[in-house]
Coordinates of C-alpha atoms and ligand atoms in Angstrom, one line a residue:
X38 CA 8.7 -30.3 -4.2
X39 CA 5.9 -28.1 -5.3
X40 CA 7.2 -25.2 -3.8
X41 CA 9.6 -24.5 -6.5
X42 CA 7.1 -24.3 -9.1
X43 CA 6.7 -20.6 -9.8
X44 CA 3.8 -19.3 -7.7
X45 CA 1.0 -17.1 -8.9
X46 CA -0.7 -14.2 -6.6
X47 CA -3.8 -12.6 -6.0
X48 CA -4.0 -9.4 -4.9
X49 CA -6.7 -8.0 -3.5
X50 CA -7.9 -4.3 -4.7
X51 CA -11.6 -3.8 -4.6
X52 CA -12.0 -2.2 -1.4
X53 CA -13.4 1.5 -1.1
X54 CA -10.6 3.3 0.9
X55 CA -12.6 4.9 3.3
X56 CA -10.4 5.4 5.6
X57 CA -7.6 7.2 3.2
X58 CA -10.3 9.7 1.9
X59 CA -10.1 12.6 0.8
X60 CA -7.3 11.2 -1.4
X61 CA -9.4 8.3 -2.2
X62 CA -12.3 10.6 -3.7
X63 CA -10.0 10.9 -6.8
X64 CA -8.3 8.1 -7.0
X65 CA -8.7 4.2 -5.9
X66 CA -6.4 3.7 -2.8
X67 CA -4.4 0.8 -4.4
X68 CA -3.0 3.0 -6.9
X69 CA -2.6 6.3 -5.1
X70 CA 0.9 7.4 -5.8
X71 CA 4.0 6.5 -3.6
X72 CA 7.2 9.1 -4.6
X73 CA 5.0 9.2 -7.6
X74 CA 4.3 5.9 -8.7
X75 CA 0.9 3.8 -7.8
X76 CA 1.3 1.7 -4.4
X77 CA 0.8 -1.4 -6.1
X78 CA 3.7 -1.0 -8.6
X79 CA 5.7 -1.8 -5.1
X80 CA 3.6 -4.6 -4.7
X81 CA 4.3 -6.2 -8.3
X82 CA 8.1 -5.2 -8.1
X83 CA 8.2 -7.4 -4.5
X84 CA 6.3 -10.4 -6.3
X85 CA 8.8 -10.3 -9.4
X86 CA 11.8 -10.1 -7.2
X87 CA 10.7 -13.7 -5.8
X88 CA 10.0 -14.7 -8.9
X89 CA 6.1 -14.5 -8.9
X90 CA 5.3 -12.8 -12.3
X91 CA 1.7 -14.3 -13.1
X92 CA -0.2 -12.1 -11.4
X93 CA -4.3 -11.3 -10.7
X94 CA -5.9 -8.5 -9.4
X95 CA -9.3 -8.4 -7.7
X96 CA -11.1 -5.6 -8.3
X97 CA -14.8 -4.2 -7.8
X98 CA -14.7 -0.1 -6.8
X99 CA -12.8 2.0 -9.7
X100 CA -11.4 -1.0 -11.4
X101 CA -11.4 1.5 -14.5
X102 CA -8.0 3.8 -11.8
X103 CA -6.1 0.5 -11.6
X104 CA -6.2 -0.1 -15.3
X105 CA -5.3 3.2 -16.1
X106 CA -2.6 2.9 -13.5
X107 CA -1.2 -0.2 -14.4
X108 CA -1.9 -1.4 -17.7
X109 CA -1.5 -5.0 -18.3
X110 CA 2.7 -4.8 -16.9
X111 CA 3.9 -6.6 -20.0
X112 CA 6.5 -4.1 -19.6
X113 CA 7.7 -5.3 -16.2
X114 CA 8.2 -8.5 -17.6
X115 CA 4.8 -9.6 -15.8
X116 CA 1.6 -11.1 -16.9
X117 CA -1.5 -9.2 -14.7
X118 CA -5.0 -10.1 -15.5
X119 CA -8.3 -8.6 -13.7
X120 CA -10.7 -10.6 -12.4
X121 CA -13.7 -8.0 -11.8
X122 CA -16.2 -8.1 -9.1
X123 CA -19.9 -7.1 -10.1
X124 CA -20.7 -6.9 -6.8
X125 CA -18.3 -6.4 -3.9
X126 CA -17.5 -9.3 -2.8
X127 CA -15.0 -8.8 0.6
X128 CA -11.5 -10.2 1.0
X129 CA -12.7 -14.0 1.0
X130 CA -15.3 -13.8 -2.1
X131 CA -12.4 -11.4 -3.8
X132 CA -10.4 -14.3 -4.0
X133 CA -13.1 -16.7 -4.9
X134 CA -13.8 -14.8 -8.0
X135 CA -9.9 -15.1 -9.1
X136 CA -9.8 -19.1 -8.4
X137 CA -10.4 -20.0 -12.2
X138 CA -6.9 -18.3 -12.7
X139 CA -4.7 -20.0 -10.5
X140 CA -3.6 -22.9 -9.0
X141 CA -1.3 -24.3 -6.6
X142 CA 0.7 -22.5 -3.7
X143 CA -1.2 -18.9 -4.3
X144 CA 0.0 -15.4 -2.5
X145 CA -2.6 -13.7 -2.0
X146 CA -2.0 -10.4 -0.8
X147 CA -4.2 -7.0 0.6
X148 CA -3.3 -4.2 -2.0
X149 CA -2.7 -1.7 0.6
X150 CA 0.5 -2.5 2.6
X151 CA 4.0 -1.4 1.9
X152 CA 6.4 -4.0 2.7
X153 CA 9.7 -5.8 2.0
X154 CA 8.8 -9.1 3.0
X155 CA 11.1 -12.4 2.2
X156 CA 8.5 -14.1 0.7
X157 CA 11.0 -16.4 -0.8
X158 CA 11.6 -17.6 3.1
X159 CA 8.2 -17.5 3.4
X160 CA 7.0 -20.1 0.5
X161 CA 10.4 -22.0 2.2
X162 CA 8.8 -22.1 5.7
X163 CA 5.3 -23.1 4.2
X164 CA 6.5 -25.6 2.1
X165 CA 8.2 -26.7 5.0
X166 CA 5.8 -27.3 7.6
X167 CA 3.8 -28.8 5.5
X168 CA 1.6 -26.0 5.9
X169 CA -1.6 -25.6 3.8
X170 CA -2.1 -21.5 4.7
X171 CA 0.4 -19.0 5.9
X172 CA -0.1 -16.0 7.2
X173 CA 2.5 -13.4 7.3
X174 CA 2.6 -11.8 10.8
X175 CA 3.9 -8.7 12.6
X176 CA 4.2 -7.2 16.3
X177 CA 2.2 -3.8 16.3
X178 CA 2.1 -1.3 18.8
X179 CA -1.9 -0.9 19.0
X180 CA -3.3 -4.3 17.5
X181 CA -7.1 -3.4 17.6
X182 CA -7.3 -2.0 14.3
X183 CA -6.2 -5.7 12.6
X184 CA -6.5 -9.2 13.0
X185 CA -5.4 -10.8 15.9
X186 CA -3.5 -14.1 15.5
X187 CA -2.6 -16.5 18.3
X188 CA 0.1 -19.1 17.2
X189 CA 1.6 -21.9 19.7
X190 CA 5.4 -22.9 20.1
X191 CA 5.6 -24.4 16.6
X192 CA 3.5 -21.8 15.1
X193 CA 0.8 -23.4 14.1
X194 CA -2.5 -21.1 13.9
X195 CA -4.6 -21.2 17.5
X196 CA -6.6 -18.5 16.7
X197 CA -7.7 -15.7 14.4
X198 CA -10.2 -12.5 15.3
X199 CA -10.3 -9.9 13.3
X200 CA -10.5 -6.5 15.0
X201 CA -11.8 -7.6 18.2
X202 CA -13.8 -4.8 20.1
X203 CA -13.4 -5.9 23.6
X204 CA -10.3 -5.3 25.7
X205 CA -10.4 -9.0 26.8
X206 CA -10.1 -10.3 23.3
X207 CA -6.5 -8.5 22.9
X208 CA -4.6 -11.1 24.0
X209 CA -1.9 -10.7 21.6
X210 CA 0.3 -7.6 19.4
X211 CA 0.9 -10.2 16.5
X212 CA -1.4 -9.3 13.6
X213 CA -2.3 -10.5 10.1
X214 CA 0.1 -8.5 8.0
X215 CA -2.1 -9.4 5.1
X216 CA -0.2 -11.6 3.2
X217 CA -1.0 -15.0 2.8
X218 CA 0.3 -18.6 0.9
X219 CA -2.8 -20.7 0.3
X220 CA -3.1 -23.9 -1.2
X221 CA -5.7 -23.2 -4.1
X222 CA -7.4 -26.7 -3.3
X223 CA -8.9 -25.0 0.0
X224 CA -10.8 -22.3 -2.5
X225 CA -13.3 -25.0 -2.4
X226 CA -14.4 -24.1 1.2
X227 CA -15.1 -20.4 -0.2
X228 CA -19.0 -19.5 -1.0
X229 CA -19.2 -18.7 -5.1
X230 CA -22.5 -16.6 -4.3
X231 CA -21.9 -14.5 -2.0
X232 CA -19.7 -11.9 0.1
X233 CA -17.4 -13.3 2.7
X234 CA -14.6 -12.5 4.6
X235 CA -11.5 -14.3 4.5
X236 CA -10.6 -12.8 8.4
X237 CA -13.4 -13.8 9.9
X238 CA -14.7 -16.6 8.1
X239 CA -12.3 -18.5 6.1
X240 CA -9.0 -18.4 8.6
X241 CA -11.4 -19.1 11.7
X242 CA -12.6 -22.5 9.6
X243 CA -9.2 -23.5 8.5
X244 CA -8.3 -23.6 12.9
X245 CA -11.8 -25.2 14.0
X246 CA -11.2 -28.0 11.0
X247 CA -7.5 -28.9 11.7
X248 CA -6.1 -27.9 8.8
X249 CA -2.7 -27.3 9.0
X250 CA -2.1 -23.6 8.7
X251 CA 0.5 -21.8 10.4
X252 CA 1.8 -17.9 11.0
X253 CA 5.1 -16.4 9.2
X254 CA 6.8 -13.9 11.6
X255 CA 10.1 -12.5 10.4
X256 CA 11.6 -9.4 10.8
X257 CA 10.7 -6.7 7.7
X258 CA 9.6 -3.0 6.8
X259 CA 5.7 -3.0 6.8
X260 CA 2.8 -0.7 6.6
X261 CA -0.9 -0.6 5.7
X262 CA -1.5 2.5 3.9
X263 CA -4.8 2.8 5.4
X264 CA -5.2 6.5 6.2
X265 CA -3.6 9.4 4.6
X266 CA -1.1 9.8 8.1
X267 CA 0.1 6.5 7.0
X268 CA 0.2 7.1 3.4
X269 CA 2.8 10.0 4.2
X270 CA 4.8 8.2 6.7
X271 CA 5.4 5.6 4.5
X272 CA 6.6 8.1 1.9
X273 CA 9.1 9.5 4.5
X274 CA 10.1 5.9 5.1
X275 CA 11.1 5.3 1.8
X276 CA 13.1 8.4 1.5
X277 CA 14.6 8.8 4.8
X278 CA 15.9 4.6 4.0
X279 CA 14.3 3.1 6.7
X280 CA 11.3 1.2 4.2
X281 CA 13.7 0.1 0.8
X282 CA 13.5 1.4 -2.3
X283 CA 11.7 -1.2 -4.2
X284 CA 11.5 0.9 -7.4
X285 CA 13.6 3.6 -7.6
X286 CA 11.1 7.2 -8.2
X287 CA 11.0 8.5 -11.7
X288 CA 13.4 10.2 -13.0
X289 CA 17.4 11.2 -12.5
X290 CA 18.8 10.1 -9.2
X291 CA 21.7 12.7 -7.7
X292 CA 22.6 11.9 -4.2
X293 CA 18.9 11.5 -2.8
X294 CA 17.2 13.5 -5.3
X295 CA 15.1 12.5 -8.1
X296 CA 14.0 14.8 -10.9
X297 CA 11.9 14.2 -13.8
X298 CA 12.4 15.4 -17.4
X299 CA 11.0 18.8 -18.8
X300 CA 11.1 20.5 -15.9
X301 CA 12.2 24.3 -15.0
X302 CA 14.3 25.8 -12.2
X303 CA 15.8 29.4 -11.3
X304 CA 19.1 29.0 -10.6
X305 CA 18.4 29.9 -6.5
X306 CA 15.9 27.2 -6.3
X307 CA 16.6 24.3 -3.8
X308 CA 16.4 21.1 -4.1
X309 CA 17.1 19.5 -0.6
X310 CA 17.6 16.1 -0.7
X311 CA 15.6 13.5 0.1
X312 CA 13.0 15.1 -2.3
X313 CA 11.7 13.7 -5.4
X314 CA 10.2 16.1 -8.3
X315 CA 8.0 14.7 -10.9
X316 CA 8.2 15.6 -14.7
X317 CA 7.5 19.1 -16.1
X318 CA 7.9 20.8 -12.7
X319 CA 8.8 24.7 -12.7
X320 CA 10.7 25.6 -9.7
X321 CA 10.6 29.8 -9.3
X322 CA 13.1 31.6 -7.9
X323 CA 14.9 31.2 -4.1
X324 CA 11.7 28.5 -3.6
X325 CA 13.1 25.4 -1.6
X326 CA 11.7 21.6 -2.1
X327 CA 12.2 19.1 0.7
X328 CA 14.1 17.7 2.8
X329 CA 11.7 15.4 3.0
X330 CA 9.1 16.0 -0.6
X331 CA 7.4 14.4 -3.2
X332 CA 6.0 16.7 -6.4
X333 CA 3.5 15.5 -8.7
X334 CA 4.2 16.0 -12.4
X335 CA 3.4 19.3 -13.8
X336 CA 3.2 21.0 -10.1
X337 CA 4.9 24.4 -10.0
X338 CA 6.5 25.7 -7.0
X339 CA 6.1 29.8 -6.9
X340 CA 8.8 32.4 -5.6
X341 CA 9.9 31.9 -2.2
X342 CA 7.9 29.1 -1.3
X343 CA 8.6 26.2 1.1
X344 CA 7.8 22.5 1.1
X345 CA 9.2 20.1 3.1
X346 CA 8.1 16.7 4.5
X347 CA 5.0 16.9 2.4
X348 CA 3.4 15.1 -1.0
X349 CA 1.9 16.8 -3.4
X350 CA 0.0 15.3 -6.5
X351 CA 0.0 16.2 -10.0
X352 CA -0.4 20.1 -10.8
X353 CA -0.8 21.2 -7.9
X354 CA -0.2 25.4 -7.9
X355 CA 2.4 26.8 -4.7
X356 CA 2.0 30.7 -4.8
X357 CA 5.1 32.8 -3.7
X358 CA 6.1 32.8 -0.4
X359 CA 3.5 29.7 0.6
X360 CA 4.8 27.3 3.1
X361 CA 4.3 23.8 3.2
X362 CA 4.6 21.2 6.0
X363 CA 4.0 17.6 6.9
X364 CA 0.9 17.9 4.9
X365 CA -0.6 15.7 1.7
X366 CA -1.9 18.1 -0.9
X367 CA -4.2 16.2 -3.7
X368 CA -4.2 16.8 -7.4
X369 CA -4.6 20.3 -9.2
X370 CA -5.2 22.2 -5.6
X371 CA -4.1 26.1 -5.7
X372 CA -2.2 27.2 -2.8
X373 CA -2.8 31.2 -2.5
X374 CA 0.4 33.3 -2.0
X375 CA 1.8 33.3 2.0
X376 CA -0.4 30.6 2.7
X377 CA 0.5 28.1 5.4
X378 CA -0.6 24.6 5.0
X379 CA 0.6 22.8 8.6
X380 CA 1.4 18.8 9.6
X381 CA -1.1 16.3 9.3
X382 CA -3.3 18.8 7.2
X383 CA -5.0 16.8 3.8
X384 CA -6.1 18.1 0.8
X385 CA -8.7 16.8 -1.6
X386 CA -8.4 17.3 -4.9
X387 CA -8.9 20.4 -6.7
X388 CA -8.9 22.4 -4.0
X389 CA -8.3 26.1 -3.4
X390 CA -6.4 28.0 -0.8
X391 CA -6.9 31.5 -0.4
X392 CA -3.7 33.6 -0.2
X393 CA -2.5 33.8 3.7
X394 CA -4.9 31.6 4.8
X395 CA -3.1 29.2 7.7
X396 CA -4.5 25.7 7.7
X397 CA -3.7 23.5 10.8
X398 CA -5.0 20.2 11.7
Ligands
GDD537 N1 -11.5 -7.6 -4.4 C1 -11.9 -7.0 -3.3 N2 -13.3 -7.0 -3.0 N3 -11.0 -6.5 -2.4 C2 -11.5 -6.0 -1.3 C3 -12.8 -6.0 -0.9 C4 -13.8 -6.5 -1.8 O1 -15.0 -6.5 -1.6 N4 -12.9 -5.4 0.3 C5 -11.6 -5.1 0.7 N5 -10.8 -5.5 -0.3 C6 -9.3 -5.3 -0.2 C7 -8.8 -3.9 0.1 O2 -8.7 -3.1 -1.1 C8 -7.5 -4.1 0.8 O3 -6.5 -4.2 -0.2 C9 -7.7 -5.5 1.4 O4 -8.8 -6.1 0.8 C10 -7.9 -5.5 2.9 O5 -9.0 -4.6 3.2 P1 -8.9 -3.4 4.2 O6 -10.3 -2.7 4.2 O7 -7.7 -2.6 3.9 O8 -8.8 -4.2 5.5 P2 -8.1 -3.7 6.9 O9 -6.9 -2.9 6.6 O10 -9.1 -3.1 7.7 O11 -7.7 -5.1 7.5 C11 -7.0 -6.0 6.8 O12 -5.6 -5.8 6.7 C12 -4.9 -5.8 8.0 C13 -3.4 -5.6 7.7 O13 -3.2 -4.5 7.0 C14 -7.2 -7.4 7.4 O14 -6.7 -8.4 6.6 C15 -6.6 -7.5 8.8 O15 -6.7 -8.8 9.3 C16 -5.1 -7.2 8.7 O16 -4.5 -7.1 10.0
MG538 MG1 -6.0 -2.1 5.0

């Protein structure tokens, strides 16, 4: 059966995060940091735990981020190579570019969803139905933002339209979850020299030609980081245990709070757990971090001060008595004394908050 021979995956990484920015100003989306490590480690410790370690990333924008990020992850026990857009080339052309460097049943995955997937059933129900592309599916609330897939009893593909603008094209709250199996042999039907989509021109092909290509819905945690609301969420997920712990954060685990090396703390400040605190972190006196945080490395948290159900990057400077809620605050941003940073507020990078200033969204 060829479905036990190990797969390979492509993930996709080149687009531009637009809709995550600020956060995506400093720092490519795929990598931006979940309880402080980059959003596609999650993705390579999913693959490896179904036994998918031969891994390529497509990359155009700020390919130089996801290097830095990630390295090569010989030390995961995983070979990752780059295949690098000149040119953007979209989610179909993305894939194109990586063809040379795999074969056979390929995951192919968009480098911006959170998700605990069985993609061990998945290959299983692919191999299966004798199917020659897969889509991973999911119910959503409010499907307009995603691709629309119709499947009949069997679950064969009926139809695929990707973010359809007109009320009378939502005909269904099952959406491409963005993870696909793809026999490589159908690369072919891909255009080399130029940008394409896979949405809405490669799926929409596969239907209209008869080839056998079917939707994956099974019950799982899932997410598309796509705007920073969602990037926090998901962070809250993974604390609070309703998204699992992939990875465990850096550093040492005590009852639901992690806590890097190097750090400082006064003997008053609180740690409330779920929280996890990156490395080198000073905690001043009778300040209190979480339930419900994520510190950067090197951040310091000043006298007094109050952070709970918020992220903060790396060095990011909490004067005494500042409060901090529900918000995402980027790197190396100074938060003045008795500030008040409320929910849903974002932060780029680098920026500064005059003492008692009150920021609400
Ligand atoms: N290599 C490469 N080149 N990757 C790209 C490019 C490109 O030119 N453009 C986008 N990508 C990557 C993005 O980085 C992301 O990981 C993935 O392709 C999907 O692009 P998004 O821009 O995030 O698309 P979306 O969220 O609007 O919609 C997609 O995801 C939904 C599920 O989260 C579609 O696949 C929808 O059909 C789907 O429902
Ligand atoms: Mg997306």
């Amino acid at each position: 059966m060829a479905g036990d021979r190990p797969a390979q995956a492509v993930i996709l990484a080149g687009g531009q995060g637009t809709r995550l920015r600020p956060l995506t100003l400093a720092r490519a989306k795929p990598v931006v940091p979940l309880l402080n490590r980059p959003l596609l480690a999650y993705q390579l410790a999913l693959l490896r735990e179904h036994g998918v370690t031969d891994v390529v990333l497509a990359c155009s924008y700020r390919v130089d981020d996801i290097r830095a990020a990630l390295g090569d992850a010989g030390h995961l026990g995983m070979k990752l190579r780059y295949a690098v857009e000149k040119e953007p080339l979209g989610t179909g052309g993305g894939v194109k570019n990586a063809a040379d460097l795999v074969s056979g049943t390929l995951f192919v995955l968009n480098g911006d969803i959170l998700t605990d997937a069985d993609l061990t059933a998945m290959r299983r129900y692919h191999t299966e139905r004798g199917s020659r592309t897969t889509i991973f599916l999911q119910p959503v609330d409010d499907p307009r933002q995603y691709g629309l897939v119709e499947t009949d009893a069997t679950g064969r593909l009926g139809r695929f339209r990707e973010k359809p603008t007109a009320d009378a094209e939502i005909t269904t709250d099952t959406v491409n979850a963005g993870i696909y199996l793809i026999e490589t042999a159908l690369l072919g039907r891909i255009p080399a020299d130029r940008p394409s989509s896979i949405e809405r021109e490669f799926f929409p092909a596969l239907i209209a030609d008869g080839v056998p290509s079917y939707g994956w819905c099974a019950p799982a945690y899932w997410r598309d980081i796509g705007n920073p609301g969602a990037y926090r969420e998901a962070q809250m997920d993974l604390l609070a245990g309703r998204a699992r712990m992939l990875l465990p954060p850096p550093g040492q685990g005590d009852q639901g709070s992690w806590v890097g090396a190097g750090g400082t703390a006064a003997r008053d400040a609180r740690v409330v757990p779920p929280a996890v605190v990156g490395q080198r972190v000073a905690l001043h006196p009778r300040c209190q971090v979480g339930p419900a945080a994520v510190i950067g490395d090197g951040s310091t948290i000043g006298p007094d001060a109050r952070v709970e159900g918020a992220v903060l990057w790396e060095r990011v400077e909490v004067g005494s008595g500042a409060v901090l809620h529900e918000c995402v605050i980027g790197a190396d941003v100074k938060i003045g004394a008795h500030a008040r940073v409320g929910s849903g507020v974002v932060l780029e990078s680098g920026a500064v908050i005059p003492e008692r200033t009150t920021l609400t969204r």
